[in-house]
CSV table of C-alpha atoms and ligand atoms in Angstrom, one decimal:
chain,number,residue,atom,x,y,z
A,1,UNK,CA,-31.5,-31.1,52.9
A,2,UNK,CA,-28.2,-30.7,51.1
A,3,UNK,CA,-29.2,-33.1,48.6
A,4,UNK,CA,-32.7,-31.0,47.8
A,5,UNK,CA,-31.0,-28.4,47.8
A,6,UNK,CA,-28.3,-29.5,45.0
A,7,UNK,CA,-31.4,-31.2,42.6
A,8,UNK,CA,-33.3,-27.8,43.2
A,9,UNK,CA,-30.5,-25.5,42.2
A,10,UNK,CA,-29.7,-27.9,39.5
A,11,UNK,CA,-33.1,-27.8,37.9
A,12,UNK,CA,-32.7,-24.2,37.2
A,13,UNK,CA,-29.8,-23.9,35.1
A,14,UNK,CA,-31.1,-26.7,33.3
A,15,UNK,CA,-34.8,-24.5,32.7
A,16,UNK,CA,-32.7,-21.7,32.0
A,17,UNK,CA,-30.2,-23.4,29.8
A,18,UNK,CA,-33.4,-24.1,27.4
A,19,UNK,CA,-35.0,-21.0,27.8
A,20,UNK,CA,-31.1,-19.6,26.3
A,21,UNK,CA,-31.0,-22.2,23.7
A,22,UNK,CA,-34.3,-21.1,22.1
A,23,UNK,CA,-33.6,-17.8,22.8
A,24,UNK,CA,-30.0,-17.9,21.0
A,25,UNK,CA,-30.8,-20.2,18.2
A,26,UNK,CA,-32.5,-16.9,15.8
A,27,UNK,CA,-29.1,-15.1,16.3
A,28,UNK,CA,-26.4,-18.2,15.8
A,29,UNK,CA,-28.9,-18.9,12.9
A,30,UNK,CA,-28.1,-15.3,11.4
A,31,UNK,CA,-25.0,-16.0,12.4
A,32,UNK,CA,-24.5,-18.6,10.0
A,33,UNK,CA,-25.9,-16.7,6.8
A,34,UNK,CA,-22.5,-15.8,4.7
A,35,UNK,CA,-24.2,-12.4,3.7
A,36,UNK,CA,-23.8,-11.2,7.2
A,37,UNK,CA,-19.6,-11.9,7.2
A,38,UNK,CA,-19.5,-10.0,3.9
A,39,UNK,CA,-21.8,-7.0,5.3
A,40,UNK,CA,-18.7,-6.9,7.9
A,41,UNK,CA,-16.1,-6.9,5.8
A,42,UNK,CA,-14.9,-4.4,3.1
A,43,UNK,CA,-16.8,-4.1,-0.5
A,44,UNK,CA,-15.3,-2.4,-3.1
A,45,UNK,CA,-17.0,1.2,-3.6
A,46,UNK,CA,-16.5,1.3,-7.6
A,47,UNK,CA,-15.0,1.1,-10.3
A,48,UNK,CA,-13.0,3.2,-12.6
A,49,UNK,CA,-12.1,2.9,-16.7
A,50,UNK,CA,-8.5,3.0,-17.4
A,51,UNK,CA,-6.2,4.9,-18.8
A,52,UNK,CA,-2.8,4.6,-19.9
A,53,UNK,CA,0.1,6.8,-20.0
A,54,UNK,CA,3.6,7.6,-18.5
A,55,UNK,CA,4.2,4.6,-16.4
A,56,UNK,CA,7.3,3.6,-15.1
A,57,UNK,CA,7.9,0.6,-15.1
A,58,UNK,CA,11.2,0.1,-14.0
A,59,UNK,CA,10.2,-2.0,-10.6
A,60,UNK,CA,7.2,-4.1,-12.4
A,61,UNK,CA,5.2,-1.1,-11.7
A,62,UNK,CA,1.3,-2.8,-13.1
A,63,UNK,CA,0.6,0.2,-16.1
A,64,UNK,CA,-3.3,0.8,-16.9
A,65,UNK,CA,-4.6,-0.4,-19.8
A,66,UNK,CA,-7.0,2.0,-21.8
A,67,UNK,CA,-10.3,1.4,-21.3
A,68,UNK,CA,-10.3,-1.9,-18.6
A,69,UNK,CA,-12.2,-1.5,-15.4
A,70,UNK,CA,-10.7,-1.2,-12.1
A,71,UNK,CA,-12.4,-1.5,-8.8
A,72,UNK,CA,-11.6,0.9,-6.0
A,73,UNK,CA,-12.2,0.7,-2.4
A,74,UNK,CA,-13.1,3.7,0.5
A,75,UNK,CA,-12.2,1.0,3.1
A,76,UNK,CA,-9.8,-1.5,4.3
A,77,UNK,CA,-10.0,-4.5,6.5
A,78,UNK,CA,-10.3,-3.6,10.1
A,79,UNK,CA,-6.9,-2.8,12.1
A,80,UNK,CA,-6.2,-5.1,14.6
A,81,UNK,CA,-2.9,-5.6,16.9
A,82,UNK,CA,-2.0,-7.6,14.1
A,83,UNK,CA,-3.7,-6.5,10.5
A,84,UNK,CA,-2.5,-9.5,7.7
A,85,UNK,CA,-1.8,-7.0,5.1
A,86,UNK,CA,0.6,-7.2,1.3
A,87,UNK,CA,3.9,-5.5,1.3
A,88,UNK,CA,5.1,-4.1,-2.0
A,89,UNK,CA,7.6,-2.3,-2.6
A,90,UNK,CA,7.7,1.6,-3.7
A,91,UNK,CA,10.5,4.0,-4.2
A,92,UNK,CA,9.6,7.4,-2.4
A,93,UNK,CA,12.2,8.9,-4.0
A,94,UNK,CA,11.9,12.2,-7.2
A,95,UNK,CA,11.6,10.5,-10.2
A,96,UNK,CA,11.0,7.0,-8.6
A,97,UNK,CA,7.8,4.7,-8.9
A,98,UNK,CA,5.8,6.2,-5.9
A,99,UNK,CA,4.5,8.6,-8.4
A,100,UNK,CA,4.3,12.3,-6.7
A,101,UNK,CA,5.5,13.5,-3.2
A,102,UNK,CA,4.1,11.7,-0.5
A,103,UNK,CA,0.4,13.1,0.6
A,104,UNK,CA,1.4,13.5,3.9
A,105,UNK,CA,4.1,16.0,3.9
A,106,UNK,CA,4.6,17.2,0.5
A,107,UNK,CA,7.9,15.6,0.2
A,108,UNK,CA,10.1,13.3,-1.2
A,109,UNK,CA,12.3,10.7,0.7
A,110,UNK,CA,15.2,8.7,-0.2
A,111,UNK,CA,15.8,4.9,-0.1
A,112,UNK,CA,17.5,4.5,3.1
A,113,UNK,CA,14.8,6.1,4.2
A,114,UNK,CA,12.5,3.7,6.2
A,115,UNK,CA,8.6,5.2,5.2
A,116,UNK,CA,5.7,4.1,4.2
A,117,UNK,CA,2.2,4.1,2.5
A,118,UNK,CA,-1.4,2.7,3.5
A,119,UNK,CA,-4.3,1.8,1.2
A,120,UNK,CA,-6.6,4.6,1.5
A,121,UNK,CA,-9.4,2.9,4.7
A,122,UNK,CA,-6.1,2.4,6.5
A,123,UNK,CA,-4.7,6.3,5.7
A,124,UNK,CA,-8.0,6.8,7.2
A,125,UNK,CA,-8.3,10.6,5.7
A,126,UNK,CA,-4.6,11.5,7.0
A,127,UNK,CA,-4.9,10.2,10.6
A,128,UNK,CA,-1.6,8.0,10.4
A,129,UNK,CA,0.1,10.3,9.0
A,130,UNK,CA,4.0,11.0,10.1
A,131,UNK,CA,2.9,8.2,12.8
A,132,UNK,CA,5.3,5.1,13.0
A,133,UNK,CA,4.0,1.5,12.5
A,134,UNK,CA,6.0,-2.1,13.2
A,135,UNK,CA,5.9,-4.3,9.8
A,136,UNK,CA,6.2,-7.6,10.9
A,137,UNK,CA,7.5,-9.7,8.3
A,138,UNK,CA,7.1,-13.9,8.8
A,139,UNK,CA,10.6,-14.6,9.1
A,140,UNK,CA,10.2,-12.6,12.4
A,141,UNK,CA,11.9,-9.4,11.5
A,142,UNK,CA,10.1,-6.0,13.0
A,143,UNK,CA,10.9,-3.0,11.4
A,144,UNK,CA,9.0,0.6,12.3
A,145,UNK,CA,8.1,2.7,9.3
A,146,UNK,CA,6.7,6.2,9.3
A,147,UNK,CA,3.3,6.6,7.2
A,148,UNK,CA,4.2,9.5,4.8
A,149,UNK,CA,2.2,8.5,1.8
A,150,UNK,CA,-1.5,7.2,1.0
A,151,UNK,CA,-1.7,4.6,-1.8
A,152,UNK,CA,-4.7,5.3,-2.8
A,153,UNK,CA,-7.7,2.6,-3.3
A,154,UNK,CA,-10.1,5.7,-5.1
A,155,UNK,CA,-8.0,7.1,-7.6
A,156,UNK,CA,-5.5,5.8,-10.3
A,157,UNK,CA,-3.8,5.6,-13.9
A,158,UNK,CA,-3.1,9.6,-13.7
A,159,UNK,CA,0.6,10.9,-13.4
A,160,UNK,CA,0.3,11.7,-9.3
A,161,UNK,CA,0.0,7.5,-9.3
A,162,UNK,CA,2.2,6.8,-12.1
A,163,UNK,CA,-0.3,5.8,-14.4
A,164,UNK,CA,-0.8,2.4,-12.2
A,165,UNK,CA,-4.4,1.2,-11.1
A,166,UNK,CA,-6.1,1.8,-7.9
A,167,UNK,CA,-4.5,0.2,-5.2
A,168,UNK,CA,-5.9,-2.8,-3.4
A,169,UNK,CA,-7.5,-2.3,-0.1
A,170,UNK,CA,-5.2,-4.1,1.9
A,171,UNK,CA,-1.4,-2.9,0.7
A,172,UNK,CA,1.8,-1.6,3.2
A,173,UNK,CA,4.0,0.5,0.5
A,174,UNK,CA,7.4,-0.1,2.1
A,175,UNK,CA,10.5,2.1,1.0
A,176,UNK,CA,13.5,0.1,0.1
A,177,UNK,CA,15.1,0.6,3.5
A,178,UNK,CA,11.7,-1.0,5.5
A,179,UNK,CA,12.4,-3.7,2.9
A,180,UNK,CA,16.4,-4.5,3.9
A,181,UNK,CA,15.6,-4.1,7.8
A,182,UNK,CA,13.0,-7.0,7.5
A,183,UNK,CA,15.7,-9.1,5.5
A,184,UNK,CA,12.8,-9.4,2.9
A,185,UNK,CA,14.1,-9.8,-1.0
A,186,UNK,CA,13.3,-6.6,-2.9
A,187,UNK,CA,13.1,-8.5,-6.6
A,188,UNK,CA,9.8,-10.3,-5.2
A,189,UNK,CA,8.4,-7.1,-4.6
A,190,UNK,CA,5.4,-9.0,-2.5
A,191,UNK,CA,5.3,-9.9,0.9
A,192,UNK,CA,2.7,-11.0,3.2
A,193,UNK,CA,3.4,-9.1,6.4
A,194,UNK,CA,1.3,-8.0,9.6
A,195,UNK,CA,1.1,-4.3,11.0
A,196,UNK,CA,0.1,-2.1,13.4
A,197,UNK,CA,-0.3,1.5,15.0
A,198,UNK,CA,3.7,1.5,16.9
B,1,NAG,C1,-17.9,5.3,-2.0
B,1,NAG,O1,-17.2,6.0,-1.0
B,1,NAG,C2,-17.7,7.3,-0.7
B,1,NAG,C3,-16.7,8.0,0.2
B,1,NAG,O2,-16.4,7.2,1.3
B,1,NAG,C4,-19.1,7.1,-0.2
B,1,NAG,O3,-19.6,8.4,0.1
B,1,NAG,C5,-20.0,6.4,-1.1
B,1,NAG,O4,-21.2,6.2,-0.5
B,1,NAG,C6,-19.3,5.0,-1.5
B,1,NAG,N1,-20.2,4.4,-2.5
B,1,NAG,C7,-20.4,3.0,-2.5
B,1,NAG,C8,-21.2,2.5,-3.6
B,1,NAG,O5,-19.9,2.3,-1.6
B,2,NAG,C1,13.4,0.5,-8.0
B,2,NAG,O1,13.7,-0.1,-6.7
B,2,NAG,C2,15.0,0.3,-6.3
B,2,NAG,C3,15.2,-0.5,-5.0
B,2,NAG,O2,14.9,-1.8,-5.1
B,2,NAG,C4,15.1,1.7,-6.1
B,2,NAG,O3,16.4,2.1,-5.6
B,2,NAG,C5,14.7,2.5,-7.3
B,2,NAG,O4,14.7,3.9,-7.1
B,2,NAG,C6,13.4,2.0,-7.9
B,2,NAG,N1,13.1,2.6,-9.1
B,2,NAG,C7,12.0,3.3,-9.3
B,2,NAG,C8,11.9,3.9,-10.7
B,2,NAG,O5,11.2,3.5,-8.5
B,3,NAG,C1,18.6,10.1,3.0
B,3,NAG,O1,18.0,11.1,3.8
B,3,NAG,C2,18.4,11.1,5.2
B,3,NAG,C3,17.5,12.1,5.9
B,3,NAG,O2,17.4,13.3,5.2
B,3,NAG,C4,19.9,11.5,5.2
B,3,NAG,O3,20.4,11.5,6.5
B,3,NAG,C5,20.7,10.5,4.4
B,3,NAG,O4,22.0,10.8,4.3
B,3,NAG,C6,20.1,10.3,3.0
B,3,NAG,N1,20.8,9.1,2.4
B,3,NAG,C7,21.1,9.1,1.1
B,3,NAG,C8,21.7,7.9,0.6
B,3,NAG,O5,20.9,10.1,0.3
């Protein structure tokens, strides 16, 4: 009886193993179409023409170039525990190459200061704003950093962003400070890094 029973029972998963196979081979077909991983991920919105003018360019600051397009972006990659993401370096400082004060607060803030700005899906319309993150750098070093500023994936080369091109859709603007607490070397001025909300 046992032994029925075990063949009987094991006749069903199999019946119901193929009824799933057929059933699931449509969607692990559309699964496989590379148009549905770029549907999920994040397109650029536009483009805008550029413009030059008063750039500085006293940290390698990229200046627009008259009339060269640049795309721009509404969105950034999702935000996961751990979002890969490019750290650059920015001054938040009067007169320094964050352009004007920082979005969030109006403000300015000095170099020892340890603050930050997002690529505009990640500012997410203001809702990080004075909120700490933790930059994880890949030498191991944490550092938390406030979000003050947006850099901004819509909008560029005008003075509020120091004549510089929209900003990629995936960028953490660290101050100089965030940049000395991860032990990270401020002449490269690029890092790859992972965030999230702290
Ligand atoms: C660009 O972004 C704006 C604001 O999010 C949105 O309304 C518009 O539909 C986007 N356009 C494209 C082509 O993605
Ligand atoms: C350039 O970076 C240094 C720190 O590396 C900073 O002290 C200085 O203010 C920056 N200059 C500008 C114009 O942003
Ligand atoms: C930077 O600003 C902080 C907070 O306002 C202040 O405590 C600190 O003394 C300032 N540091 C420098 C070097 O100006």
């Amino acid at each position: 009886m046992a032994t029925t029973t075990r063949s009987g029972s094991a006749r069903v998963p199999f019946v119901l193993l193929l009824a799933l196979m057929i059933l699931h081979k449509p969607a692990g077909l559309a699964q496989a179409f590379p148009y549905r991983s770029l549907l999920q991920t994040c397109q650029p919105n536009g483009s805008i023409t550029g413009k030059s003018g008063k750039c500085n360019t006293q940290n390698d600051s990229e200046c627009c170039k008259d009339g060269q397009r640049y795309t721009t972006f509404a969105c950034s990659p999702r935000v996961t525990g751990s979002t890969l993401a490019t750290l650059m370096v920015n001054s938040f400082a009067e007169g320094g190459d964050g352009g004007g004060a920082a979005a969030c607060t109006g403000r300015f803030y000095n170099d020892s200061q340890k603050v930050a700005a997002l690529s505009t899906g990640w500012f997410n319309g203001r809702s990080r704003c004075e909120k700490d993150i933790v930059i994880r750098a890949s030498n191991g070093r944490s550092v938390r950093a406030m979000v003050v500023d947006e850099c901004n994936s819509m909008k560029g080369c005008d003075e509020e962003n120091n004549y510089e091109p929209p900003c990629p859709n995936n960028i953490v603007n660290g101050s100089p400070a965030v940049w000395d607490a991860l032990g990270l070397n401020k002449d490269a001025g690029v890092a790859q890094i992972t965030w999230s909300d702290a």
